[in-house]
Structure formats: structure tokens, C-alpha cells
């Protein structure tokens, strides 16, 4: 897969990143900083994370406690996802790191820089090329395959936190599948606001057994968890929990017969850059010129890599048609 | 520049680092040495070691320099460094009684075996700015030190000796008996609950190797508290003694000094002293109340087995930090009392074990609080969509109400 030539927009993005960091994204170096163990955390810590992940895979949607080492990244800034990635990553892996769907978001840059420094592995921006994708708040637009793993950074680990903040009690509720309080919460939100008053972080039932928090991925991404080809792994560093949705797992958002689950998707909104109206778009201010305060508000794909791919493809097509 | 705009993120992050370094240096004053911080910012170093949970004065001083004095950031640097250090061995349990004491006081008795030793403390210093420090020089420092040395050497030898024999056991200088041992001998201290005793005999729970779960063993509680943020510990402890609790603590003993650390010899198993750490230790005592919640039978059994007594709260931290160990020992006592009576949170938030232990860690709480600086525009877009839906619903409802009202009015007419 590494031999496959990069598309031009991706090559450009990689070149820019490489020049700026002064390192080597996209070219295999194995030149990780010898001061640190491969993947920073020690092998015992990795083994613990892997064992807990196996348990998580065996019990889809169940929160499994893990020790969660202190990382040189702040708690709440992706330390759980990071530990999962570092426990899984091998020298031959190709990793993609995104935040809000963007490879060049500040925190994605920072996490990638850290993984690069401590592993020396290859990175990519192209979702299709990655073996591991670490993400915050989004699932990439392009369908993920069975040979890929999606690692989600998790801020709030327990969907019951809204109705039962005491972990000791919430744990018992999960054990007994006692989710009545949450259903009441959903019912009340319908009564007060006319529909389920949940934006991102939508609660789901996994394999009819565990209620699971979907991290703040938008509702738009929730259906992708259901019967997917890919393994989804969730890591919460501060809360010291991992959980998983293995491939081909039933994932059902909480809903009522007369109030079905809906996503944010609005086909009337399309991306200003690539024209797509079947992606998750977010509102951006587009200045008339850099550093200008005048400009306009527009919708753009939050998955920047997919957007760039689409834009390039439509340009190519335009060129072909013209010639 | 947009901080997530395409191709902007990487550049912005790198530029921010350069700018930060510039701000650290732009005053162009003589760079402060790590050694100076270690010597002259003693308490900041101790706090960073305590909250960073790593005993390394030089590294703590370096962390303070790097973080421009931000104590949470310095603790964070140490904490992150700690996870790269191999765990070679666990020390043998250290006993506070073996501390070479620099200061020890008790509020429970006027005189205690060994005597009260005020030591270096700011407790009774008037809080007046010392403007002479503005012009402090190497010369004035050397003058003071030589005068002080003279004062020490000029002391009559016999009085020093007399004090020593009075204050020591086994003829060792600075070794004092523990005040609480006296109370224990008098039989006024409660026996710890059987479960605590069993846990104390077992290997301690290691919170760095195992996620804490609730109810937590006392060893886990003490570990979390000792690496907790001093401000957080103080807030919870204060809330309890100010009014949201009724444990009425009294300071049994507060001491700080050098505590020997021993490990078992890998071949012989004999204890070997590998060095000393500077540490502060505290015991708080308070009345143990019988719970109203317990059933009558249990209460009777309890009364028969144990007469009214004082309970103990324990505090310990690296370096010199008295308000920290006092807060910690109050919280330890409050939580023990709450657990013994089988009721959590009876005395406010400070008595809720889970609430306290999950909120006192400065590294965790600052990290998560600060994470709201990260871009959230994907979830916010989702928030907007839900908000719009709720607004439409409300508007429809209002319209419906208005229509109904109009119809009613028409009907009346």
C-alpha cells in the first residue's frame, strides 16, 4: 500500500507538514528518538492496554478500567486514544491522526508529532492508506475496512453520567442493565424540546446489552458504528477506561417508535470547496484575504482529506472533459 | 490566522513554541539557574514534587524554570517524566518515627515527650513585605550565613547535648517518639476497622498501575490525596471543618524532616537504607461518633466491642507542605468516618470518597478544564442543529397556543 503513489493534494499537504516539522511524515525512517521506548509507554503498560482491549472486544460496549499512564500530553487532550494507539502501533503501521476531521488541527498535529518522535513510523493523511486512524469527534467519511482500526479519544466515558454521576452506582446499573433512568431522561427531553435533546455524544445500545457513550462524534457518524467492517476502539485516559465496538456489532441509538433517531444531515447544505452534500459539514468564516476581517460564512466538509480528494477528482474530471 | 485552518495548524503550533520561549527570555535579565530555584524556591520545588508525585528536587526545579513558575505545569512535567522511569522496586514501609525531625508540633498536649520543636516556620512571622530582599546581594547572604554559623558554634556544648539526650531515643539526634503512640498506649485511639487492618497488611493498591474503583481501599485513597492539588485538598478539608461535617479535628502531630528510605536487599532480604527524603507527616485525631444509621443490634455489638475513642487521619507528602498534609489528614479522617457509618456524603462533599478522590488531582482537573480550548466545532455544529430544532418546536408550540386562544375568543364572541 505504501508503494501506491500519493494523490497530488495529499502530496502537497504532506510536503508542507514535513517542511514545517523538519521531519519525515510519509517516509519510513524508524528514526524515533532513542531516549524513549518505542511508543513511549513501557512494554508492561502496553501489555496491560492490549489485554484490556481484548477484554473490551470480548464485551462490546462494556467499559474496561485500565491503569492509564501519565502522558506528556494533558489529561483530556487525547491521552486515552494515544495510549491505545501506542499500545497497538507497530513499526510497519501507517497512522492518520485527525481532530474534528482535520489532519492539520492543532491537537492532531501535536499528537502526531509525539507519536512520530517516539516511534518514527509513517503517517498519512489519506484515510484509505492508514492502518490505524486516531480521531477526536469524527469518523472519517470514507468507509473503513476490516484491516483498519479506528481509535477514538473519549472525554466522557459513561452515558449514565447525565443521570447518575456516581461511578459506584452507575457501575451497578450497567451490571444490571438498569437503564430506566436514561430512558426517562430521553423521554423528558422529548417532552421539553419536542425531540431527543442530544446533539453529539449520542447514547447507543450495543448488542442489546450495554449502553455506550459514542464520544462527541456527531449523530451523523453514529450509524457508522453499526455492523461496520472495522474495529472501533475507544480510549479515555483521564477516566481510565477503554471500550470497543468490534466489527459486525449491533449498535442501536436510543429512540422511540414515534421519535426515531435522526442525524444532523441536511442535504440543502453543501461543501463550498468540493460541492458534496452527503458529508458532515461545519460552518466556517472564509475571509476575503488572509488576515482580513471581511468575508463570508460557508459550509465545508469537516473531513479535510476526503474533501481535498473529491475536489481534486472533480478538477481532474473537468480537465478531461475540457480536452 | 485560523488555528485549525488547513496547513495552519502545524505552523501555528511551532510558532507558538518559539514565541513562548521568547516571552520567557525577553526581559533579558540574568537567566535563573536551576540550582537557585532548588535552593531559594524551596517550597515551590516541594509542591511540584508532591503533586508530580516524584521525589527529584533538581528535576522539580528544572520543571519550575521551564514552566516559568506555574506550579501545575511543573507538576505535570514531573508526572509525565515519572511514567518514563522504570519501576525497579518498592521500598519497605517507612515509619515516621524514624524521621530526623527539623520541626514537630502537637496541639493535643502542651508538653509532649521530646518537646515541641518549632523549627523553621513562617507561622508566627508578621506578614510584612521585607523590602531589604530587593537589594539582597551575595555579600549580605554570606554575612548572614557566617553570623548564623557563629551563633550555632557559640552555643554551650552541654546544653546542645542535654537537649539531645532529652529529645532522642537510641541516642540519635533529632529522633522523636510519635505523639499518637502515646495516645495509643493510653487506649484512647480507636482500633481501625478490620478491613483497613487487613488492607494495611496486604500489598498497597498502586493507583499508577490500576484504575481506582469504589469503594477504594485506604492505601489508594492516601495515594490519590498525597499527589492531589494542594488547593483542592484544602478546599474540601476547609468545607468540612467550616460546617459541612462534624469531625472536629485536633492536630495530634505535625512533623517534617528527613525520612530514611529502605529497600530489601535483593540477595539477603535484609533492609538496606538507600537514602533519605524530605517529607512532612501529620496525624489528626477526632472523636469517632456512633452512627445513627446503623441498626440497633449492630450498634450494641459495636458498643460492646469498642468504647468511644478517637479516630486517626493521616497525611503525608514529599518535601515541606504543612497545609497539604493537614488537609489530607482531615479528609482521610472524614472519609474514614463516613465509610465507618456506612453513609457517604453525610457531611457534605468532603465526606464523599468518590467525589473527593476523583476531583483532587490537579493534573487531571487542569487538563480537562483546559481541554475546552481545543476546537469543538464538529460537536458545536451538532449543538446548533439541536438548538434550531428545539426553537422550531417552541415556535410551533407558541403558534398552536395562540391559535387555540384565538379560537376560544371567537367561540366566546
JSON list of N, CA and C in Angstrom, two decimals, chain A residues 259-292:
[
{"chain": "A", "resi": 259, "resn": "UNK", "atom": "N", "xyz": [-40.56, 8.79, 17.87]},
{"chain": "A", "resi": 259, "resn": "UNK", "atom": "CA", "xyz": [-39.46, 9.76, 17.75]},
{"chain": "A", "resi": 259, "resn": "UNK", "atom": "C", "xyz": [-38.20, 9.03, 17.33]},
{"chain": "A", "resi": 260, "resn": "UNK", "atom": "N", "xyz": [-38.10, 8.71, 16.04]},
{"chain": "A", "resi": 260, "resn": "UNK", "atom": "CA", "xyz": [-36.94, 7.93, 15.60]},
{"chain": "A", "resi": 260, "resn": "UNK", "atom": "C", "xyz": [-35.66, 8.76, 15.68]},
{"chain": "A", "resi": 261, "resn": "UNK", "atom": "N", "xyz": [-34.55, 8.05, 15.70]},
{"chain": "A", "resi": 261, "resn": "UNK", "atom": "CA", "xyz": [-33.24, 8.69, 15.71]},
{"chain": "A", "resi": 261, "resn": "UNK", "atom": "C", "xyz": [-33.01, 9.41, 14.39]},
{"chain": "A", "resi": 262, "resn": "UNK", "atom": "N", "xyz": [-32.56, 10.66, 14.45]},
{"chain": "A", "resi": 262, "resn": "UNK", "atom": "CA", "xyz": [-32.23, 11.38, 13.21]},
{"chain": "A", "resi": 262, "resn": "UNK", "atom": "C", "xyz": [-30.84, 11.98, 13.35]},
{"chain": "A", "resi": 263, "resn": "UNK", "atom": "N", "xyz": [-30.21, 12.23, 12.22]},
{"chain": "A", "resi": 263, "resn": "UNK", "atom": "CA", "xyz": [-28.88, 12.85, 12.27]},
{"chain": "A", "resi": 263, "resn": "UNK", "atom": "C", "xyz": [-29.00, 14.33, 11.92]},
{"chain": "A", "resi": 264, "resn": "UNK", "atom": "N", "xyz": [-27.87, 15.02, 11.99]},
{"chain": "A", "resi": 264, "resn": "UNK", "atom": "CA", "xyz": [-27.85, 16.45, 11.67]},
{"chain": "A", "resi": 264, "resn": "UNK", "atom": "C", "xyz": [-27.93, 16.69, 10.18]},
{"chain": "A", "resi": 265, "resn": "UNK", "atom": "N", "xyz": [-27.79, 15.62, 9.39]},
{"chain": "A", "resi": 265, "resn": "UNK", "atom": "CA", "xyz": [-27.61, 15.78, 7.95]},
{"chain": "A", "resi": 265, "resn": "UNK", "atom": "C", "xyz": [-28.73, 16.57, 7.30]},
{"chain": "A", "resi": 266, "resn": "UNK", "atom": "N", "xyz": [-28.35, 17.59, 6.55]},
{"chain": "A", "resi": 266, "resn": "UNK", "atom": "CA", "xyz": [-29.31, 18.43, 5.85]},
{"chain": "A", "resi": 266, "resn": "UNK", "atom": "C", "xyz": [-28.81, 18.55, 4.41]},
{"chain": "A", "resi": 267, "resn": "UNK", "atom": "N", "xyz": [-29.48, 17.87, 3.46]},
{"chain": "A", "resi": 267, "resn": "UNK", "atom": "CA", "xyz": [-28.99, 17.84, 2.08]},
{"chain": "A", "resi": 267, "resn": "UNK", "atom": "C", "xyz": [-28.98, 19.23, 1.42]},
{"chain": "A", "resi": 268, "resn": "UNK", "atom": "N", "xyz": [-29.65, 20.19, 2.06]},
{"chain": "A", "resi": 268, "resn": "UNK", "atom": "CA", "xyz": [-29.65, 21.54, 1.49]},
{"chain": "A", "resi": 268, "resn": "UNK", "atom": "C", "xyz": [-28.29, 22.22, 1.68]},
{"chain": "A", "resi": 269, "resn": "UNK", "atom": "N", "xyz": [-27.49, 21.71, 2.62]},
{"chain": "A", "resi": 269, "resn": "UNK", "atom": "CA", "xyz": [-26.18, 22.31, 2.86]},
{"chain": "A", "resi": 269, "resn": "UNK", "atom": "C", "xyz": [-25.12, 21.52, 2.10]},
{"chain": "A", "resi": 270, "resn": "UNK", "atom": "N", "xyz": [-24.30, 22.23, 1.35]},
{"chain": "A", "resi": 270, "resn": "UNK", "atom": "CA", "xyz": [-23.23, 21.51, 0.66]},
{"chain": "A", "resi": 270, "resn": "UNK", "atom": "C", "xyz": [-21.90, 22.22, 0.90]},
{"chain": "A", "resi": 271, "resn": "UNK", "atom": "N", "xyz": [-20.82, 21.45, 0.72]},
{"chain": "A", "resi": 271, "resn": "UNK", "atom": "CA", "xyz": [-19.49, 21.96, 0.98]},
{"chain": "A", "resi": 271, "resn": "UNK", "atom": "C", "xyz": [-19.10, 22.98, -0.09]},
{"chain": "A", "resi": 272, "resn": "UNK", "atom": "N", "xyz": [-18.60, 24.10, 0.36]},
{"chain": "A", "resi": 272, "resn": "UNK", "atom": "CA", "xyz": [-18.22, 25.15, -0.57]},
{"chain": "A", "resi": 272, "resn": "UNK", "atom": "C", "xyz": [-17.01, 24.75, -1.41]},
{"chain": "A", "resi": 273, "resn": "UNK", "atom": "N", "xyz": [-16.18, 23.86, -0.85]},
{"chain": "A", "resi": 273, "resn": "UNK", "atom": "CA", "xyz": [-14.94, 23.50, -1.54]},
{"chain": "A", "resi": 273, "resn": "UNK", "atom": "C", "xyz": [-15.14, 22.39, -2.57]},
{"chain": "A", "resi": 274, "resn": "UNK", "atom": "N", "xyz": [-15.84, 21.31, -2.15]},
{"chain": "A", "resi": 274, "resn": "UNK", "atom": "CA", "xyz": [-15.93, 20.16, -3.05]},
{"chain": "A", "resi": 274, "resn": "UNK", "atom": "C", "xyz": [-17.35, 19.93, -3.56]},
{"chain": "A", "resi": 275, "resn": "UNK", "atom": "N", "xyz": [-18.30, 20.68, -3.04]},
{"chain": "A", "resi": 275, "resn": "UNK", "atom": "CA", "xyz": [-19.66, 20.56, -3.51]},
{"chain": "A", "resi": 275, "resn": "UNK", "atom": "C", "xyz": [-20.48, 19.43, -2.92]},
{"chain": "A", "resi": 276, "resn": "UNK", "atom": "N", "xyz": [-19.87, 18.63, -2.06]},
{"chain": "A", "resi": 276, "resn": "UNK", "atom": "CA", "xyz": [-20.58, 17.47, -1.52]},
{"chain": "A", "resi": 276, "resn": "UNK", "atom": "C", "xyz": [-21.74, 17.90, -0.64]},
{"chain": "A", "resi": 277, "resn": "UNK", "atom": "N", "xyz": [-22.89, 17.22, -0.77]},
{"chain": "A", "resi": 277, "resn": "UNK", "atom": "CA", "xyz": [-23.96, 17.46, 0.19]},
{"chain": "A", "resi": 277, "resn": "UNK", "atom": "C", "xyz": [-24.31, 16.18, 0.95]},
{"chain": "A", "resi": 278, "resn": "UNK", "atom": "N", "xyz": [-23.37, 15.21, 0.86]},
{"chain": "A", "resi": 278, "resn": "UNK", "atom": "CA", "xyz": [-23.58, 13.95, 1.59]},
{"chain": "A", "resi": 278, "resn": "UNK", "atom": "C", "xyz": [-22.45, 13.73, 2.61]},
{"chain": "A", "resi": 279, "resn": "UNK", "atom": "N", "xyz": [-21.87, 14.83, 3.11]},
{"chain": "A", "resi": 279, "resn": "UNK", "atom": "CA", "xyz": [-20.83, 14.72, 4.14]},
{"chain": "A", "resi": 279, "resn": "UNK", "atom": "C", "xyz": [-21.25, 15.55, 5.34]},
{"chain": "A", "resi": 280, "resn": "UNK", "atom": "N", "xyz": [-20.47, 15.43, 6.43]},
{"chain": "A", "resi": 280, "resn": "UNK", "atom": "CA", "xyz": [-20.75, 16.27, 7.60]},
{"chain": "A", "resi": 280, "resn": "UNK", "atom": "C", "xyz": [-20.06, 17.61, 7.41]},
{"chain": "A", "resi": 281, "resn": "UNK", "atom": "N", "xyz": [-20.86, 18.67, 7.29]},
{"chain": "A", "resi": 281, "resn": "UNK", "atom": "CA", "xyz": [-20.28, 19.99, 7.04]},
{"chain": "A", "resi": 281, "resn": "UNK", "atom": "C", "xyz": [-20.40, 20.86, 8.29]},
{"chain": "A", "resi": 282, "resn": "UNK", "atom": "N", "xyz": [-19.44, 21.76, 8.46]},
{"chain": "A", "resi": 282, "resn": "UNK", "atom": "CA", "xyz": [-19.48, 22.68, 9.59]},
{"chain": "A", "resi": 282, "resn": "UNK", "atom": "C", "xyz": [-19.34, 24.10, 9.06]},
{"chain": "A", "resi": 283, "resn": "UNK", "atom": "N", "xyz": [-19.86, 25.06, 9.82]},
{"chain": "A", "resi": 283, "resn": "UNK", "atom": "CA", "xyz": [-19.83, 26.44, 9.39]},
{"chain": "A", "resi": 283, "resn": "UNK", "atom": "C", "xyz": [-18.47, 27.08, 9.63]},
{"chain": "A", "resi": 284, "resn": "UNK", "atom": "N", "xyz": [-17.93, 27.74, 8.63]},
{"chain": "A", "resi": 284, "resn": "UNK", "atom": "CA", "xyz": [-16.63, 28.40, 8.76]},
{"chain": "A", "resi": 284, "resn": "UNK", "atom": "C", "xyz": [-16.75, 29.83, 8.26]},
{"chain": "A", "resi": 285, "resn": "UNK", "atom": "N", "xyz": [-15.93, 30.69, 8.81]},
{"chain": "A", "resi": 285, "resn": "UNK", "atom": "CA", "xyz": [-15.80, 32.04, 8.27]},
{"chain": "A", "resi": 285, "resn": "UNK", "atom": "C", "xyz": [-14.68, 32.01, 7.24]},
{"chain": "A", "resi": 286, "resn": "UNK", "atom": "N", "xyz": [-14.99, 32.43, 6.05]},
{"chain": "A", "resi": 286, "resn": "UNK", "atom": "CA", "xyz": [-13.98, 32.46, 4.98]},
{"chain": "A", "resi": 286, "resn": "UNK", "atom": "C", "xyz": [-13.62, 33.91, 4.70]},
{"chain": "A", "resi": 287, "resn": "UNK", "atom": "N", "xyz": [-12.40, 34.33, 5.10]},
{"chain": "A", "resi": 287, "resn": "UNK", "atom": "CA", "xyz": [-12.03, 35.73, 4.88]},
{"chain": "A", "resi": 287, "resn": "UNK", "atom": "C", "xyz": [-11.77, 36.01, 3.41]},
{"chain": "A", "resi": 288, "resn": "UNK", "atom": "N", "xyz": [-11.99, 37.24, 2.99]},
{"chain": "A", "resi": 288, "resn": "UNK", "atom": "CA", "xyz": [-11.75, 37.61, 1.59]},
{"chain": "A", "resi": 288, "resn": "UNK", "atom": "C", "xyz": [-10.28, 37.47, 1.24]},
{"chain": "A", "resi": 289, "resn": "UNK", "atom": "N", "xyz": [-9.43, 37.79, 2.19]},
{"chain": "A", "resi": 289, "resn": "UNK", "atom": "CA", "xyz": [-7.99, 37.58, 2.02]},
{"chain": "A", "resi": 289, "resn": "UNK", "atom": "C", "xyz": [-7.44, 37.19, 3.38]},
{"chain": "A", "resi": 290, "resn": "UNK", "atom": "N", "xyz": [-6.29, 36.52, 3.42]},
{"chain": "A", "resi": 290, "resn": "UNK", "atom": "CA", "xyz": [-5.74, 36.15, 4.73]},
{"chain": "A", "resi": 290, "resn": "UNK", "atom": "C", "xyz": [-5.65, 37.37, 5.64]},
{"chain": "A", "resi": 291, "resn": "UNK", "atom": "N", "xyz": [-5.94, 37.16, 6.91]},
{"chain": "A", "resi": 291, "resn": "UNK", "atom": "CA", "xyz": [-5.93, 38.18, 7.97]},
{"chain": "A", "resi": 291, "resn": "UNK", "atom": "C", "xyz": [-7.00, 39.26, 7.79]},
{"chain": "A", "resi": 292, "resn": "UNK", "atom": "N", "xyz": [-7.87, 39.11, 6.78]},
{"chain": "A", "resi": 292, "resn": "UNK", "atom": "CA", "xyz": [-8.95, 40.08, 6.63]},
{"chain": "A", "resi": 292, "resn": "UNK", "atom": "C", "xyz": [-10.08, 39.75, 7.58]}
]
